[in-house]
PDB file of C-alpha atoms in Angstrom:
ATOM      1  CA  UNK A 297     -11.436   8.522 -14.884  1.00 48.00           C
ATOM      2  CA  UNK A 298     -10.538   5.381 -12.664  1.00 58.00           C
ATOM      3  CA  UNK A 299     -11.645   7.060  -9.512  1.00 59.00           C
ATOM      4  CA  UNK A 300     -15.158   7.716 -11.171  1.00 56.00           C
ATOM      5  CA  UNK A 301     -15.170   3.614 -11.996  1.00 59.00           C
ATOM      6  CA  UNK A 302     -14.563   2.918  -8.406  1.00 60.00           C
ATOM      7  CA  UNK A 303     -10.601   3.173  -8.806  1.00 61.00           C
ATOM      8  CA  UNK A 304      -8.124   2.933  -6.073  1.00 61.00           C
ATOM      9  CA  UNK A 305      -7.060   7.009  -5.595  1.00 58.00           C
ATOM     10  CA  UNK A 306      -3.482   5.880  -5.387  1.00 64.00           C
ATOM     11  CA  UNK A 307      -3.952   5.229  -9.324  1.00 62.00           C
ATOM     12  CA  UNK A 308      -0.916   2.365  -8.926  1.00 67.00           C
ATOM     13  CA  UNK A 309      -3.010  -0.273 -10.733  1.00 70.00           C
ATOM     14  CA  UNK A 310      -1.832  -0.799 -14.318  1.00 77.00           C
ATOM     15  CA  UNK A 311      -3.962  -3.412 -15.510  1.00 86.00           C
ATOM     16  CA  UNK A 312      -6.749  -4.624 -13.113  1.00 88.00           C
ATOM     17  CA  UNK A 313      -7.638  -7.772 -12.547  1.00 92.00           C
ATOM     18  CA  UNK A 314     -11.346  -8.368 -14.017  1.00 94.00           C
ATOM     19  CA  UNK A 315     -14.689 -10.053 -12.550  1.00 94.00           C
ATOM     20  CA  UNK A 316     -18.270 -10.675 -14.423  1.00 94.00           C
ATOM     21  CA  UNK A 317     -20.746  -7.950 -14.566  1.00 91.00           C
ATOM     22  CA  UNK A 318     -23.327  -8.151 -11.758  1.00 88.00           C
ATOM     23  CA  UNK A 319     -26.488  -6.126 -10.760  1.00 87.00           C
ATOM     24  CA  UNK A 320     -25.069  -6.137  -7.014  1.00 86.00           C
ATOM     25  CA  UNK A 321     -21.835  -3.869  -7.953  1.00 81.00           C
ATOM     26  CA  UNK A 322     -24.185  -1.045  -8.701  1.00 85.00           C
ATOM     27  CA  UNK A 323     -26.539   1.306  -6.978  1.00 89.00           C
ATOM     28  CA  UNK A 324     -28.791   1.434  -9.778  1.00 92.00           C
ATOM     29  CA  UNK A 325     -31.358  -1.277 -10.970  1.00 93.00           C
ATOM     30  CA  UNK A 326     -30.629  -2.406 -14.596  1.00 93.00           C
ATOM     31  CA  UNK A 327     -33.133  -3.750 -17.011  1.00 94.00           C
ATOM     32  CA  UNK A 328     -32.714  -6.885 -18.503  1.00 94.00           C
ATOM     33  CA  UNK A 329     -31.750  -5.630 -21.528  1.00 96.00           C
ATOM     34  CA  UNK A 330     -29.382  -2.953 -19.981  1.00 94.00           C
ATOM     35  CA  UNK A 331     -27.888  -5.884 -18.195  1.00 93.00           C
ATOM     36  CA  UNK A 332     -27.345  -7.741 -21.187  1.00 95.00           C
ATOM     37  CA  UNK A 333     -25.635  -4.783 -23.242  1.00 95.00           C
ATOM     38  CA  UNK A 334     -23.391  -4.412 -20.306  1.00 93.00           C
ATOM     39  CA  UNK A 335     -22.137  -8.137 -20.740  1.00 94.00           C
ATOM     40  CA  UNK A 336     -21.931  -7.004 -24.886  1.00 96.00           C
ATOM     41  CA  UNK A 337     -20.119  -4.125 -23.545  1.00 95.00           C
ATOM     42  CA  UNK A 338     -17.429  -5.713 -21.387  1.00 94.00           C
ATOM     43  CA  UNK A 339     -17.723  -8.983 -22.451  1.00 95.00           C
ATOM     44  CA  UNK A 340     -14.540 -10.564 -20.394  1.00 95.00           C
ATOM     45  CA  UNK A 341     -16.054  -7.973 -17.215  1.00 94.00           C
ATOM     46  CA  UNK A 342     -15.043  -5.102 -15.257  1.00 91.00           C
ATOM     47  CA  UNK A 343     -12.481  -4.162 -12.932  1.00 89.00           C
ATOM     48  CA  UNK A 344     -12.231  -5.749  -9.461  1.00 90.00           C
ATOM     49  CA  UNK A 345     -11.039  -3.155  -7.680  1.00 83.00           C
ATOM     50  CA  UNK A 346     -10.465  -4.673  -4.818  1.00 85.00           C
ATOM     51  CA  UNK A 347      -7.806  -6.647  -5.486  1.00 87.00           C
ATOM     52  CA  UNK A 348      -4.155  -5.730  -6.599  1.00 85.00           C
ATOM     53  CA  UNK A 349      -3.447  -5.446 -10.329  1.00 86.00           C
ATOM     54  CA  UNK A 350      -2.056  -8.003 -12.337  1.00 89.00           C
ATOM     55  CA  UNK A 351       1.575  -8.652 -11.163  1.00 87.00           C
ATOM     56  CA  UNK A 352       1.016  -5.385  -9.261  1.00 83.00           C
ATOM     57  CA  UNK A 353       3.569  -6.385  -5.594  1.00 77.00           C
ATOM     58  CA  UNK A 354       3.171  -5.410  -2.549  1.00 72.00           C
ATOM     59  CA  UNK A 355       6.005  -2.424  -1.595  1.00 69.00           C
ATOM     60  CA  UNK A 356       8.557  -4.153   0.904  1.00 70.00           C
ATOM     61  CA  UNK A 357       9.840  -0.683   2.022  1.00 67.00           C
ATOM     62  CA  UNK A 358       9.936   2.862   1.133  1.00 65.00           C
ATOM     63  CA  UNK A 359      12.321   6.003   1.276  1.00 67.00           C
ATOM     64  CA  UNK A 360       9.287   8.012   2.638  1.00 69.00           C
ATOM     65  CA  UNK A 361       9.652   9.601   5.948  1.00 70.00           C
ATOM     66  CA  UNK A 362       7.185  11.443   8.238  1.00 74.00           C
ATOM     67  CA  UNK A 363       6.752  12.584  11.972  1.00 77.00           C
ATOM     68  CA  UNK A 364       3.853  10.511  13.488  1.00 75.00           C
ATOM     69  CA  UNK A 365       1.829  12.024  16.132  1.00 79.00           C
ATOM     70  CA  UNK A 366       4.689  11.840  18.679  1.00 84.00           C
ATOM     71  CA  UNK A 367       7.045  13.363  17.221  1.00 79.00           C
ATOM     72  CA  UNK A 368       9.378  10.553  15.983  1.00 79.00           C
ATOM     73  CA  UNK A 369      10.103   9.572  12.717  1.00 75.00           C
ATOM     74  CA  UNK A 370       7.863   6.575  11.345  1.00 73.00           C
ATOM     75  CA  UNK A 371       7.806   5.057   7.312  1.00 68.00           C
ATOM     76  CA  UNK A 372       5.067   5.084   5.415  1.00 63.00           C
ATOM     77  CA  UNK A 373       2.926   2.118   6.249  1.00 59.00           C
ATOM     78  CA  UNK A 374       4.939   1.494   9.207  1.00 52.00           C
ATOM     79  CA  UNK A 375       4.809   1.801  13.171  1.00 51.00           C
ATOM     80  CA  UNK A 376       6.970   5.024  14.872  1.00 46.00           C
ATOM     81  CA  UNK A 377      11.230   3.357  15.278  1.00 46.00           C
ATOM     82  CA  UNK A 378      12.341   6.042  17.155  1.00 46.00           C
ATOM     83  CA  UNK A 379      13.884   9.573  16.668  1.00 43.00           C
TER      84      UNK A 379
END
């Protein structure tokens, strides 16, 4: 359901951090009074997905090990270090 709302595919965000409704999020064009039942709707806004979730960290490392392109083994979200 989050990926449908814009969500992150990694689904890691718990609680997202929020932002006000605005016509510019969307590729549709609200009418005014679709615009205001939105704000009704979610009346303290809707998830900013791009930004981490609240107290969501940043990993410092991981156990996860592949090959990169050369053959050696890299981390995930690092640079090759070497067979």
């Amino acid at each position: 359901m989050r990926i449908q709302a814009g969500g992150p595919v990694a689904g890691d965000v718990l609680k997202c951090q929020l932002k006000p409704v605005t016509t510019t999020n969307y590729t549709v064009t609200f009418t005014p009074a679709e615009l205001v039942r939105l704000n009704m709707i979610f009346l303290q806004g809707v998830c900013d997905w791009t930004k981490p979730g609240i107290g969501q960290l940043l990993i410092a490392d991981t156990w996860l090990r592949y090959f990169d392109p050369s053959g050696a083994w890299a981390r995930m979200g690092h640079t090759s270090f070497g067979n």
